Amino acid sequence: MSLWLTHPLFLPSLIVGVTIVLWATSLLPEFITALLFFAAAMMAKIAPPEVIFGGFASSAFWLVFSGFVLGIAIRKTGLADRAAQALSARLTDSWPRMVGSVVLLSYALAFVMPSNMGRIALLMPIVAAMARRASIVDGSRGWFGLALAVGFGTFQLSATILPANVPNLVMSGAAEGSYGIHLNYVPYLLLHTPVLGWLKGAVLVALICWLFPGKPHPPRDLAPLPPMSRDEKRLAWLLAVVLTLWVTESWHGVGPAWTGLAAAVVTLLPRVGFINGEEFASGVNMRTCIYVAGILGLAIAVTQTGIGGAVGNALLQVMPLDKDNPFTSFLALTGITSALNFIMTANGVPALYTTFAQSFADATGFPLLSVIMIQVLGYSTPLLPYQASPIVVAMGLGKVPARAGMQLCLALAAVSYLIYCRWTTRGISCWGNCNGKRKPGLRCAKPGSHVLSVTPVAFRHREKRITLFSLLLLL
């Protein structure tokens, strides 16, 4: 016992563990838990201040902040109501159709907007206005379902689009930096979309309709939309510029957080902007901002203190990784990703998991690229809301209680893992004994093996690189 108390990781692990338990159980409001983490971590000196408070310096934090400000402006000028009126006449005939349209819109927007937080900031005011027009009352189970449809549809389904969320980009960078593997846009999309995109999206819609029933009423007022006001036109042009800068980030190099922050500042300027000081103070949810900063700071601290590496090594020793049992090895790798998600959250998982990928590949006999791809299921399917900050932001904007978010997280995770395990079992049984034969777009781990990499061969060819923007040009 005394050895544990003197271990250099004991105190950091204790602080991180207590913080995670408090977030998972909601014994305290989430922002208070985040403040307790900051205070305890600084008093115990488990890491330098720039690590503990690193969440405040991250682009995700400032995307959340700017999203709140832009959302206030969208609602105040009437743009949200205008967009909602255009959508509600066609999409509020039935509850499944309304939920499905919100999920589909969240997913479709990921193809042109690279930021989860930006998409949530844009969609939430529109969905809220559409809900009001369909007589879905704020604070009702139906409203919770729509808010969660934005958060889950934005984060979980966008994992199938390589540049559309932070964990994907972390994984891509770690794979290229550690192993020289470059992940291409189209093969990645084709690999993950059927199950983690289409099938998971259908399951998400079904679960929301079941857990959060609602009865939308199509609006009776179908009068033609009035002409746009001067403020609406000005804000629409500002949002168009911001969206263009977000889409063309790879050309100019300015991140979505900073273009969003610049737009937020413009909306706050006297005479030029749309929001006064009182509206800013009442509309920006600083509790959610502090919560997000706490999540990000904890993930950085876990990496910098060495907790993540210690947990990864321990998992490598205890998990049943066996070359003769590929399905068991697949479950073990998925379990490792889910376990890391508890302590590092989704943004931090790929950085650690990818560094262990070669060891996992040697232990399981899986091709390295297949091992790297397996983690996508784990980090895109959080078991608790705090593991994915975009879901937390959507819940904060929609004032969704933690219990409702946990219900959907656990239900969707259970169904997703069952479906994915069944899919993988069929893949192993159909393609198991390769005997050195290759199929188009697929490759065996080695002749005579029982393990098949279901990763398209095009991942391995740099000369066939297809980026997001070349695809948009083709479309």
mmCIF file of N, CA and C in Angstrom, residues 204-322:
data_model
loop_
_atom_site.group_PDB
_atom_site.id
_atom_site.type_symbol
_atom_site.label_atom_id
_atom_site.label_comp_id
_atom_site.label_asym_id
_atom_site.label_seq_id
_atom_site.Cartn_x
_atom_site.Cartn_y
_atom_site.Cartn_z
ATOM 1 N N LEU A 204 -29.764 5.173 -34.762
ATOM 2 C CA LEU A 204 -29.877 6.389 -33.956
ATOM 3 C C LEU A 204 -31.277 6.977 -34.052
ATOM 4 N N VAL A 205 -31.821 7.060 -35.255
ATOM 5 C CA VAL A 205 -33.176 7.590 -35.444
ATOM 6 C C VAL A 205 -34.192 6.724 -34.708
ATOM 7 N N ALA A 206 -34.065 5.400 -34.843
ATOM 8 C CA ALA A 206 -35.013 4.490 -34.189
ATOM 9 C C ALA A 206 -34.954 4.616 -32.670
ATOM 10 N N LEU A 207 -33.752 4.712 -32.112
ATOM 11 C CA LEU A 207 -33.616 4.816 -30.663
ATOM 12 C C LEU A 207 -34.164 6.144 -30.134
ATOM 13 N N ILE A 208 -33.922 7.228 -30.854
ATOM 14 C CA ILE A 208 -34.450 8.524 -30.404
ATOM 15 C C ILE A 208 -35.977 8.512 -30.434
ATOM 16 N N CYS A 209 -36.546 7.951 -31.493
ATOM 17 C CA CYS A 209 -38.011 7.876 -31.578
ATOM 18 C C CYS A 209 -38.589 7.023 -30.451
ATOM 19 N N TRP A 210 -37.845 6.006 -30.010
ATOM 20 C CA TRP A 210 -38.319 5.115 -28.950
ATOM 21 C C TRP A 210 -38.116 5.726 -27.562
ATOM 22 N N LEU A 211 -36.914 6.256 -27.314
ATOM 23 C CA LEU A 211 -36.594 6.775 -25.983
ATOM 24 C C LEU A 211 -37.169 8.169 -25.734
ATOM 25 N N PHE A 212 -37.322 8.955 -26.792
ATOM 26 C CA PHE A 212 -37.767 10.348 -26.644
ATOM 27 C C PHE A 212 -38.942 10.609 -27.589
ATOM 28 N N PRO A 213 -40.101 10.045 -27.294
ATOM 29 C CA PRO A 213 -41.246 10.206 -28.203
ATOM 30 C C PRO A 213 -41.728 11.655 -28.262
ATOM 31 N N GLY A 214 -42.200 12.022 -29.411
ATOM 32 C CA GLY A 214 -42.730 13.366 -29.604
ATOM 33 C C GLY A 214 -43.876 13.345 -30.602
ATOM 34 N N LYS A 215 -44.713 14.360 -30.536
ATOM 35 C CA LYS A 215 -45.857 14.467 -31.441
ATOM 36 C C LYS A 215 -45.821 15.833 -32.119
ATOM 37 N N PRO A 216 -45.105 15.926 -33.232
ATOM 38 C CA PRO A 216 -45.052 17.220 -33.926
ATOM 39 C C PRO A 216 -46.372 17.530 -34.616
ATOM 40 N N HIS A 217 -46.699 18.798 -34.642
ATOM 41 C CA HIS A 217 -47.896 19.264 -35.342
ATOM 42 C C HIS A 217 -47.448 20.198 -36.453
ATOM 43 N N PRO A 218 -47.712 19.838 -37.707
ATOM 44 C CA PRO A 218 -47.297 20.726 -38.807
ATOM 45 C C PRO A 218 -47.871 22.116 -38.608
ATOM 46 N N PRO A 219 -47.089 23.151 -38.820
ATOM 47 C CA PRO A 219 -47.566 24.521 -38.591
ATOM 48 C C PRO A 219 -48.723 24.860 -39.522
ATOM 49 N N ARG A 220 -49.733 25.506 -38.940
ATOM 50 C CA ARG A 220 -50.893 25.881 -39.745
ATOM 51 C C ARG A 220 -50.640 27.160 -40.532
ATOM 52 N N ASP A 221 -49.757 27.982 -40.016
ATOM 53 C CA ASP A 221 -49.461 29.251 -40.680
ATOM 54 C C ASP A 221 -48.487 29.008 -41.825
ATOM 55 N N LEU A 222 -48.996 28.885 -43.025
ATOM 56 C CA LEU A 222 -48.166 28.647 -44.195
ATOM 57 C C LEU A 222 -48.073 29.891 -45.075
ATOM 58 N N ALA A 223 -48.163 31.050 -44.447
ATOM 59 C CA ALA A 223 -48.063 32.299 -45.195
ATOM 60 C C ALA A 223 -46.676 32.418 -45.805
ATOM 61 N N PRO A 224 -46.568 33.072 -46.952
ATOM 62 C CA PRO A 224 -45.250 33.220 -47.571
ATOM 63 C C PRO A 224 -44.301 33.993 -46.661
ATOM 64 N N LEU A 225 -43.033 33.663 -46.771
ATOM 65 C CA LEU A 225 -42.023 34.293 -45.927
ATOM 66 C C LEU A 225 -41.896 35.774 -46.290
ATOM 67 N N PRO A 226 -41.784 36.643 -45.295
ATOM 68 C CA PRO A 226 -41.591 38.070 -45.587
ATOM 69 C C PRO A 226 -40.187 38.301 -46.128
ATOM 70 N N PRO A 227 -39.959 39.438 -46.745
ATOM 71 C CA PRO A 227 -38.609 39.744 -47.232
ATOM 72 C C PRO A 227 -37.613 39.795 -46.077
ATOM 73 N N MET A 228 -36.375 39.467 -46.367
ATOM 74 C CA MET A 228 -35.339 39.488 -45.337
ATOM 75 C C MET A 228 -35.060 40.921 -44.895
ATOM 76 N N SER A 229 -34.896 41.095 -43.599
ATOM 77 C CA SER A 229 -34.557 42.409 -43.070
ATOM 78 C C SER A 229 -33.088 42.717 -43.343
ATOM 79 N N ARG A 230 -32.710 43.961 -43.083
ATOM 80 C CA ARG A 230 -31.327 44.370 -43.317
ATOM 81 C C ARG A 230 -30.363 43.577 -42.440
ATOM 82 N N ASP A 231 -30.729 43.384 -41.164
ATOM 83 C CA ASP A 231 -29.859 42.617 -40.276
ATOM 84 C C ASP A 231 -29.745 41.156 -40.705
ATOM 85 N N GLU A 232 -30.852 40.594 -41.170
ATOM 86 C CA GLU A 232 -30.799 39.212 -41.650
ATOM 87 C C GLU A 232 -29.848 39.076 -42.834
ATOM 88 N N LYS A 233 -29.930 40.019 -43.751
ATOM 89 C CA LYS A 233 -29.051 39.958 -44.925
ATOM 90 C C LYS A 233 -27.579 40.106 -44.520
ATOM 91 N N ARG A 234 -27.300 41.021 -43.610
ATOM 92 C CA ARG A 234 -25.920 41.229 -43.176
ATOM 93 C C ARG A 234 -25.375 39.995 -42.475
ATOM 94 N N LEU A 235 -26.198 39.409 -41.589
ATOM 95 C CA LEU A 235 -25.739 38.210 -40.883
ATOM 96 C C LEU A 235 -25.613 37.032 -41.837
ATOM 97 N N ALA A 236 -26.509 36.927 -42.804
ATOM 98 C CA ALA A 236 -26.417 35.834 -43.775
ATOM 99 C C ALA A 236 -25.113 35.923 -44.569
ATOM 100 N N TRP A 237 -24.737 37.145 -44.961
ATOM 101 C CA TRP A 237 -23.474 37.318 -45.677
ATOM 102 C C TRP A 237 -22.279 36.983 -44.775
ATOM 103 N N LEU A 238 -22.361 37.384 -43.516
ATOM 104 C CA LEU A 238 -21.277 37.070 -42.579
ATOM 105 C C LEU A 238 -21.139 35.558 -42.411
ATOM 106 N N LEU A 239 -22.255 34.853 -42.243
ATOM 107 C CA LEU A 239 -22.203 33.399 -42.091
ATOM 108 C C LEU A 239 -21.705 32.724 -43.369
ATOM 109 N N ALA A 240 -22.064 33.284 -44.521
ATOM 110 C CA ALA A 240 -21.582 32.722 -45.782
ATOM 111 C C ALA A 240 -20.064 32.842 -45.883
ATOM 112 N N VAL A 241 -19.532 33.981 -45.448
ATOM 113 C CA VAL A 241 -18.071 34.161 -45.451
ATOM 114 C C VAL A 241 -17.409 33.180 -44.491
ATOM 115 N N VAL A 242 -17.993 33.032 -43.284
ATOM 116 C CA VAL A 242 -17.436 32.103 -42.299
ATOM 117 C C VAL A 242 -17.458 30.680 -42.834
ATOM 118 N N LEU A 243 -18.589 30.269 -43.421
ATOM 119 C CA LEU A 243 -18.695 28.920 -43.967
ATOM 120 C C LEU A 243 -17.670 28.693 -45.074
ATOM 121 N N THR A 244 -17.478 29.702 -45.916
ATOM 122 C CA THR A 244 -16.479 29.582 -46.982
ATOM 123 C C THR A 244 -15.077 29.419 -46.418
ATOM 124 N N LEU A 245 -14.768 30.186 -45.390
ATOM 125 C CA LEU A 245 -13.444 30.073 -44.766
ATOM 126 C C LEU A 245 -13.269 28.717 -44.084
ATOM 127 N N TRP A 246 -14.344 28.179 -43.500
ATOM 128 C CA TRP A 246 -14.264 26.860 -42.880
ATOM 129 C C TRP A 246 -13.987 25.783 -43.924
ATOM 130 N N VAL A 247 -14.685 25.862 -45.040
ATOM 131 C CA VAL A 247 -14.538 24.849 -46.086
ATOM 132 C C VAL A 247 -13.162 24.913 -46.738
ATOM 133 N N THR A 248 -12.618 26.118 -46.862
ATOM 134 C CA THR A 248 -11.340 26.294 -47.556
ATOM 135 C C THR A 248 -10.164 26.406 -46.596
ATOM 136 N N GLU A 249 -10.292 25.810 -45.433
ATOM 137 C CA GLU A 249 -9.241 25.915 -44.424
ATOM 138 C C GLU A 249 -7.885 25.437 -44.938
ATOM 139 N N SER A 250 -7.878 24.368 -45.728
ATOM 140 C CA SER A 250 -6.608 23.817 -46.205
ATOM 141 C C SER A 250 -5.895 24.776 -47.163
ATOM 142 N N TRP A 251 -6.610 25.723 -47.724
ATOM 143 C CA TRP A 251 -5.996 26.672 -48.642
ATOM 144 C C TRP A 251 -5.359 27.855 -47.904
ATOM 145 N N HIS A 252 -6.085 28.408 -46.914
ATOM 146 C CA HIS A 252 -5.568 29.614 -46.252
ATOM 147 C C HIS A 252 -4.903 29.318 -44.911
ATOM 148 N N GLY A 253 -5.152 28.160 -44.322
ATOM 149 C CA GLY A 253 -4.456 27.747 -43.111
ATOM 150 C C GLY A 253 -4.982 28.326 -41.815
ATOM 151 N N VAL A 254 -6.078 29.071 -41.853
ATOM 152 C CA VAL A 254 -6.662 29.635 -40.628
ATOM 153 C C VAL A 254 -7.720 28.666 -40.119
ATOM 154 N N GLY A 255 -7.574 28.199 -38.878
ATOM 155 C CA GLY A 255 -8.468 27.191 -38.324
ATOM 156 C C GLY A 255 -9.885 27.684 -38.151
ATOM 157 N N PRO A 256 -10.861 26.761 -38.126
ATOM 158 C CA PRO A 256 -12.268 27.145 -37.956
ATOM 159 C C PRO A 256 -12.524 27.908 -36.657
ATOM 160 N N ALA A 257 -11.765 27.596 -35.611
ATOM 161 C CA ALA A 257 -11.979 28.280 -34.331
ATOM 162 C C ALA A 257 -11.717 29.771 -34.451
ATOM 163 N N TRP A 258 -10.700 30.125 -35.203
ATOM 164 C CA TRP A 258 -10.295 31.533 -35.241
ATOM 165 C C TRP A 258 -11.163 32.333 -36.209
ATOM 166 N N THR A 259 -11.605 31.725 -37.295
ATOM 167 C CA THR A 259 -12.564 32.425 -38.153
ATOM 168 C C THR A 259 -13.902 32.568 -37.434
ATOM 169 N N GLY A 260 -14.304 31.532 -36.673
ATOM 170 C CA GLY A 260 -15.534 31.644 -35.892
ATOM 171 C C GLY A 260 -15.426 32.709 -34.820
ATOM 172 N N LEU A 261 -14.266 32.799 -34.169
ATOM 173 C CA LEU A 261 -14.064 33.821 -33.136
ATOM 174 C C LEU A 261 -14.101 35.218 -33.746
ATOM 175 N N ALA A 262 -13.494 35.383 -34.913
ATOM 176 C CA ALA A 262 -13.528 36.683 -35.587
ATOM 177 C C ALA A 262 -14.965 37.081 -35.917
ATOM 178 N N ALA A 263 -15.755 36.120 -36.398
ATOM 179 C CA ALA A 263 -17.157 36.409 -36.701
ATOM 180 C C ALA A 263 -17.927 36.764 -35.430
ATOM 181 N N ALA A 264 -17.627 36.053 -34.335
ATOM 182 C CA ALA A 264 -18.291 36.361 -33.068
ATOM 183 C C ALA A 264 -17.971 37.774 -32.609
ATOM 184 N N VAL A 265 -16.724 38.199 -32.783
ATOM 185 C CA VAL A 265 -16.333 39.558 -32.401
ATOM 186 C C VAL A 265 -17.087 40.580 -33.246
ATOM 187 N N VAL A 266 -17.250 40.296 -34.541
ATOM 188 C CA VAL A 266 -17.982 41.216 -35.411
ATOM 189 C C VAL A 266 -19.417 41.379 -34.936
ATOM 190 N N THR A 267 -20.050 40.281 -34.522
ATOM 191 C CA THR A 267 -21.445 40.373 -34.063
ATOM 192 C C THR A 267 -21.572 41.157 -32.765
ATOM 193 N N LEU A 268 -20.470 41.332 -32.035
ATOM 194 C CA LEU A 268 -20.501 42.045 -30.761
ATOM 195 C C LEU A 268 -20.103 43.514 -30.873
ATOM 196 N N LEU A 269 -19.589 43.931 -32.025
ATOM 197 C CA LEU A 269 -19.114 45.301 -32.172
ATOM 198 C C LEU A 269 -20.262 46.299 -32.084
ATOM 199 N N PRO A 270 -20.074 47.422 -31.402
ATOM 200 C CA PRO A 270 -21.119 48.455 -31.353
ATOM 201 C C PRO A 270 -21.432 48.974 -32.753
ATOM 202 N N ARG A 271 -22.717 49.212 -32.997
ATOM 203 C CA ARG A 271 -23.249 49.759 -34.256
ATOM 204 C C ARG A 271 -23.131 48.780 -35.427
ATOM 205 N N VAL A 272 -22.027 48.060 -35.493
ATOM 206 C CA VAL A 272 -21.825 47.130 -36.610
ATOM 207 C C VAL A 272 -22.454 45.780 -36.310
ATOM 208 N N GLY A 273 -22.396 45.332 -35.056
ATOM 209 C CA GLY A 273 -22.820 43.987 -34.688
ATOM 210 C C GLY A 273 -24.310 43.874 -34.458
ATOM 211 N N PHE A 274 -24.702 42.754 -33.831
ATOM 212 C CA PHE A 274 -26.113 42.437 -33.645
ATOM 213 C C PHE A 274 -26.469 42.209 -32.173
ATOM 214 N N ILE A 275 -25.470 42.088 -31.291
ATOM 215 C CA ILE A 275 -25.708 41.674 -29.912
ATOM 216 C C ILE A 275 -25.156 42.730 -28.964
ATOM 217 N N ASN A 276 -25.916 43.066 -27.927
ATOM 218 C CA ASN A 276 -25.407 43.987 -26.911
ATOM 219 C C ASN A 276 -24.845 43.190 -25.730
ATOM 220 N N GLY A 277 -24.323 43.926 -24.762
ATOM 221 C CA GLY A 277 -23.664 43.280 -23.636
ATOM 222 C C GLY A 277 -24.587 42.413 -22.806
ATOM 223 N N GLU A 278 -25.828 42.860 -22.585
ATOM 224 C CA GLU A 278 -26.774 42.079 -21.790
ATOM 225 C C GLU A 278 -27.128 40.773 -22.486
ATOM 226 N N GLU A 279 -27.336 40.818 -23.789
ATOM 227 C CA GLU A 279 -27.663 39.601 -24.533
ATOM 228 C C GLU A 279 -26.486 38.620 -24.545
ATOM 229 N N PHE A 280 -25.279 39.182 -24.601
ATOM 230 C CA PHE A 280 -24.098 38.318 -24.535
ATOM 231 C C PHE A 280 -24.010 37.621 -23.181
ATOM 232 N N ALA A 281 -24.229 38.376 -22.103
ATOM 233 C CA ALA A 281 -24.107 37.812 -20.764
ATOM 234 C C ALA A 281 -25.156 36.740 -20.498
ATOM 235 N N SER A 282 -26.353 36.933 -21.011
ATOM 236 C CA SER A 282 -27.425 35.973 -20.750
ATOM 237 C C SER A 282 -27.416 34.796 -21.725
ATOM 238 N N GLY A 283 -26.836 34.991 -22.906
ATOM 239 C CA GLY A 283 -26.923 33.954 -23.940
ATOM 240 C C GLY A 283 -25.761 32.994 -23.991
ATOM 241 N N VAL A 284 -24.574 33.433 -23.550
ATOM 242 C CA VAL A 284 -23.393 32.565 -23.603
ATOM 243 C C VAL A 284 -23.367 31.695 -22.348
ATOM 244 N N ASN A 285 -23.434 30.402 -22.537
ATOM 245 C CA ASN A 285 -23.465 29.460 -21.412
ATOM 246 C C ASN A 285 -22.031 29.155 -20.972
ATOM 247 N N MET A 286 -21.539 29.949 -20.019
ATOM 248 C CA MET A 286 -20.163 29.763 -19.566
ATOM 249 C C MET A 286 -19.979 28.442 -18.819
ATOM 250 N N ARG A 287 -21.049 27.888 -18.267
ATOM 251 C CA ARG A 287 -20.947 26.590 -17.591
ATOM 252 C C ARG A 287 -20.504 25.514 -18.573
ATOM 253 N N THR A 288 -21.115 25.519 -19.760
ATOM 254 C CA THR A 288 -20.722 24.531 -20.764
ATOM 255 C C THR A 288 -19.303 24.789 -21.247
ATOM 256 N N CYS A 289 -18.931 26.054 -21.405
ATOM 257 C CA CYS A 289 -17.567 26.384 -21.839
ATOM 258 C C CYS A 289 -16.538 25.861 -20.833
ATOM 259 N N ILE A 290 -16.805 26.065 -19.536
ATOM 260 C CA ILE A 290 -15.880 25.580 -18.504
ATOM 261 C C ILE A 290 -15.832 24.059 -18.506
ATOM 262 N N TYR A 291 -16.981 23.419 -18.683
ATOM 263 C CA TYR A 291 -17.043 21.956 -18.744
ATOM 264 C C TYR A 291 -16.186 21.422 -19.887
ATOM 265 N N VAL A 292 -16.319 22.016 -21.066
ATOM 266 C CA VAL A 292 -15.526 21.580 -22.226
ATOM 267 C C VAL A 292 -14.039 21.794 -21.963
ATOM 268 N N ALA A 293 -13.681 22.942 -21.385
ATOM 269 C CA ALA A 293 -12.270 23.192 -21.061
ATOM 270 C C ALA A 293 -11.745 22.167 -20.066
ATOM 271 N N GLY A 294 -12.589 21.757 -19.114
ATOM 272 C CA GLY A 294 -12.181 20.738 -18.162
ATOM 273 C C GLY A 294 -11.941 19.389 -18.810
ATOM 274 N N ILE A 295 -12.825 18.985 -19.729
ATOM 275 C CA ILE A 295 -12.656 17.721 -20.449
ATOM 276 C C ILE A 295 -11.349 17.719 -21.237
ATOM 277 N N LEU A 296 -11.120 18.804 -21.970
ATOM 278 C CA LEU A 296 -9.914 18.891 -22.795
ATOM 279 C C LEU A 296 -8.659 18.947 -21.921
ATOM 280 N N GLY A 297 -8.726 19.694 -20.822
ATOM 281 C CA GLY A 297 -7.577 19.776 -19.922
ATOM 282 C C GLY A 297 -7.253 18.439 -19.288
ATOM 283 N N LEU A 298 -8.290 17.683 -18.915
ATOM 284 C CA LEU A 298 -8.063 16.361 -18.339
ATOM 285 C C LEU A 298 -7.391 15.437 -19.346
ATOM 286 N N ALA A 299 -7.839 15.472 -20.608
ATOM 287 C CA ALA A 299 -7.231 14.614 -21.632
ATOM 288 C C ALA A 299 -5.759 14.957 -21.842
ATOM 289 N N ILE A 300 -5.449 16.252 -21.849
ATOM 290 C CA ILE A 300 -4.051 16.665 -22.012
ATOM 291 C C ILE A 300 -3.221 16.222 -20.811
ATOM 292 N N ALA A 301 -3.784 16.384 -19.608
ATOM 293 C CA ALA A 301 -3.061 15.997 -18.394
ATOM 294 C C ALA A 301 -2.793 14.498 -18.351
ATOM 295 N N VAL A 302 -3.767 13.692 -18.791
ATOM 296 C CA VAL A 302 -3.582 12.236 -18.815
ATOM 297 C C VAL A 302 -2.406 11.857 -19.704
ATOM 298 N N THR A 303 -2.296 12.542 -20.838
ATOM 299 C CA THR A 303 -1.193 12.245 -21.760
ATOM 300 C C THR A 303 0.145 12.730 -21.189
ATOM 301 N N GLN A 304 0.176 13.946 -20.670
ATOM 302 C CA GLN A 304 1.436 14.542 -20.242
ATOM 303 C C GLN A 304 1.989 13.914 -18.959
ATOM 304 N N THR A 305 1.114 13.456 -18.083
ATOM 305 C CA THR A 305 1.580 12.865 -16.825
ATOM 306 C C THR A 305 2.029 11.418 -16.981
ATOM 307 N N GLY A 306 1.711 10.786 -18.097
ATOM 308 C CA GLY A 306 2.097 9.395 -18.306
ATOM 309 C C GLY A 306 1.034 8.392 -17.918
ATOM 310 N N ILE A 307 -0.139 8.866 -17.459
ATOM 311 C CA ILE A 307 -1.214 7.946 -17.083
ATOM 312 C C ILE A 307 -1.686 7.155 -18.302
ATOM 313 N N GLY A 308 -1.819 7.838 -19.416
ATOM 314 C CA GLY A 308 -2.286 7.166 -20.622
ATOM 315 C C GLY A 308 -1.358 6.055 -21.060
ATOM 316 N N GLY A 309 -0.058 6.334 -21.059
ATOM 317 C CA GLY A 309 0.903 5.299 -21.448
ATOM 318 C C GLY A 309 0.882 4.106 -20.508
ATOM 319 N N ALA A 310 0.762 4.379 -19.192
ATOM 320 C CA ALA A 310 0.714 3.287 -18.216
ATOM 321 C C ALA A 310 -0.529 2.431 -18.413
ATOM 322 N N VAL A 311 -1.663 3.063 -18.654
ATOM 323 C CA VAL A 311 -2.898 2.313 -18.884
ATOM 324 C C VAL A 311 -2.803 1.501 -20.174
ATOM 325 N N GLY A 312 -2.227 2.101 -21.230
ATOM 326 C CA GLY A 312 -2.067 1.376 -22.487
ATOM 327 C C GLY A 312 -1.199 0.143 -22.344
ATOM 328 N N ASN A 313 -0.089 0.278 -21.635
ATOM 329 C CA ASN A 313 0.781 -0.885 -21.411
ATOM 330 C C ASN A 313 0.087 -1.956 -20.587
ATOM 331 N N ALA A 314 -0.684 -1.536 -19.577
ATOM 332 C CA ALA A 314 -1.398 -2.507 -18.746
ATOM 333 C C ALA A 314 -2.452 -3.253 -19.564
ATOM 334 N N LEU A 315 -3.175 -2.528 -20.407
ATOM 335 C CA LEU A 315 -4.181 -3.171 -21.239
ATOM 336 C C LEU A 315 -3.546 -4.148 -22.220
ATOM 337 N N LEU A 316 -2.386 -3.786 -22.736
ATOM 338 C CA LEU A 316 -1.690 -4.674 -23.665
ATOM 339 C C LEU A 316 -1.321 -5.993 -22.994
ATOM 340 N N GLN A 317 -1.055 -5.950 -21.703
ATOM 341 C CA GLN A 317 -0.654 -7.158 -20.984
ATOM 342 C C GLN A 317 -1.841 -8.039 -20.615
ATOM 343 N N VAL A 318 -2.992 -7.446 -20.335
ATOM 344 C CA VAL A 318 -4.107 -8.234 -19.786
ATOM 345 C C VAL A 318 -5.157 -8.612 -20.825
ATOM 346 N N MET A 319 -5.227 -7.909 -21.944
ATOM 347 C CA MET A 319 -6.283 -8.203 -22.921
ATOM 348 C C MET A 319 -5.949 -9.471 -23.705
ATOM 349 N N PRO A 320 -6.974 -10.257 -24.051
ATOM 350 C CA PRO A 320 -6.750 -11.534 -24.755
ATOM 351 C C PRO A 320 -6.480 -11.338 -26.244
ATOM 352 N N LEU A 321 -5.274 -10.950 -26.578
ATOM 353 C CA LEU A 321 -4.881 -10.777 -27.976
ATOM 354 C C LEU A 321 -4.220 -12.065 -28.447
ATOM 355 N N ASP A 322 -4.851 -12.719 -29.433
ATOM 356 C CA ASP A 322 -4.410 -14.056 -29.840
ATOM 357 C C ASP A 322 -4.525 -14.181 -31.347
#
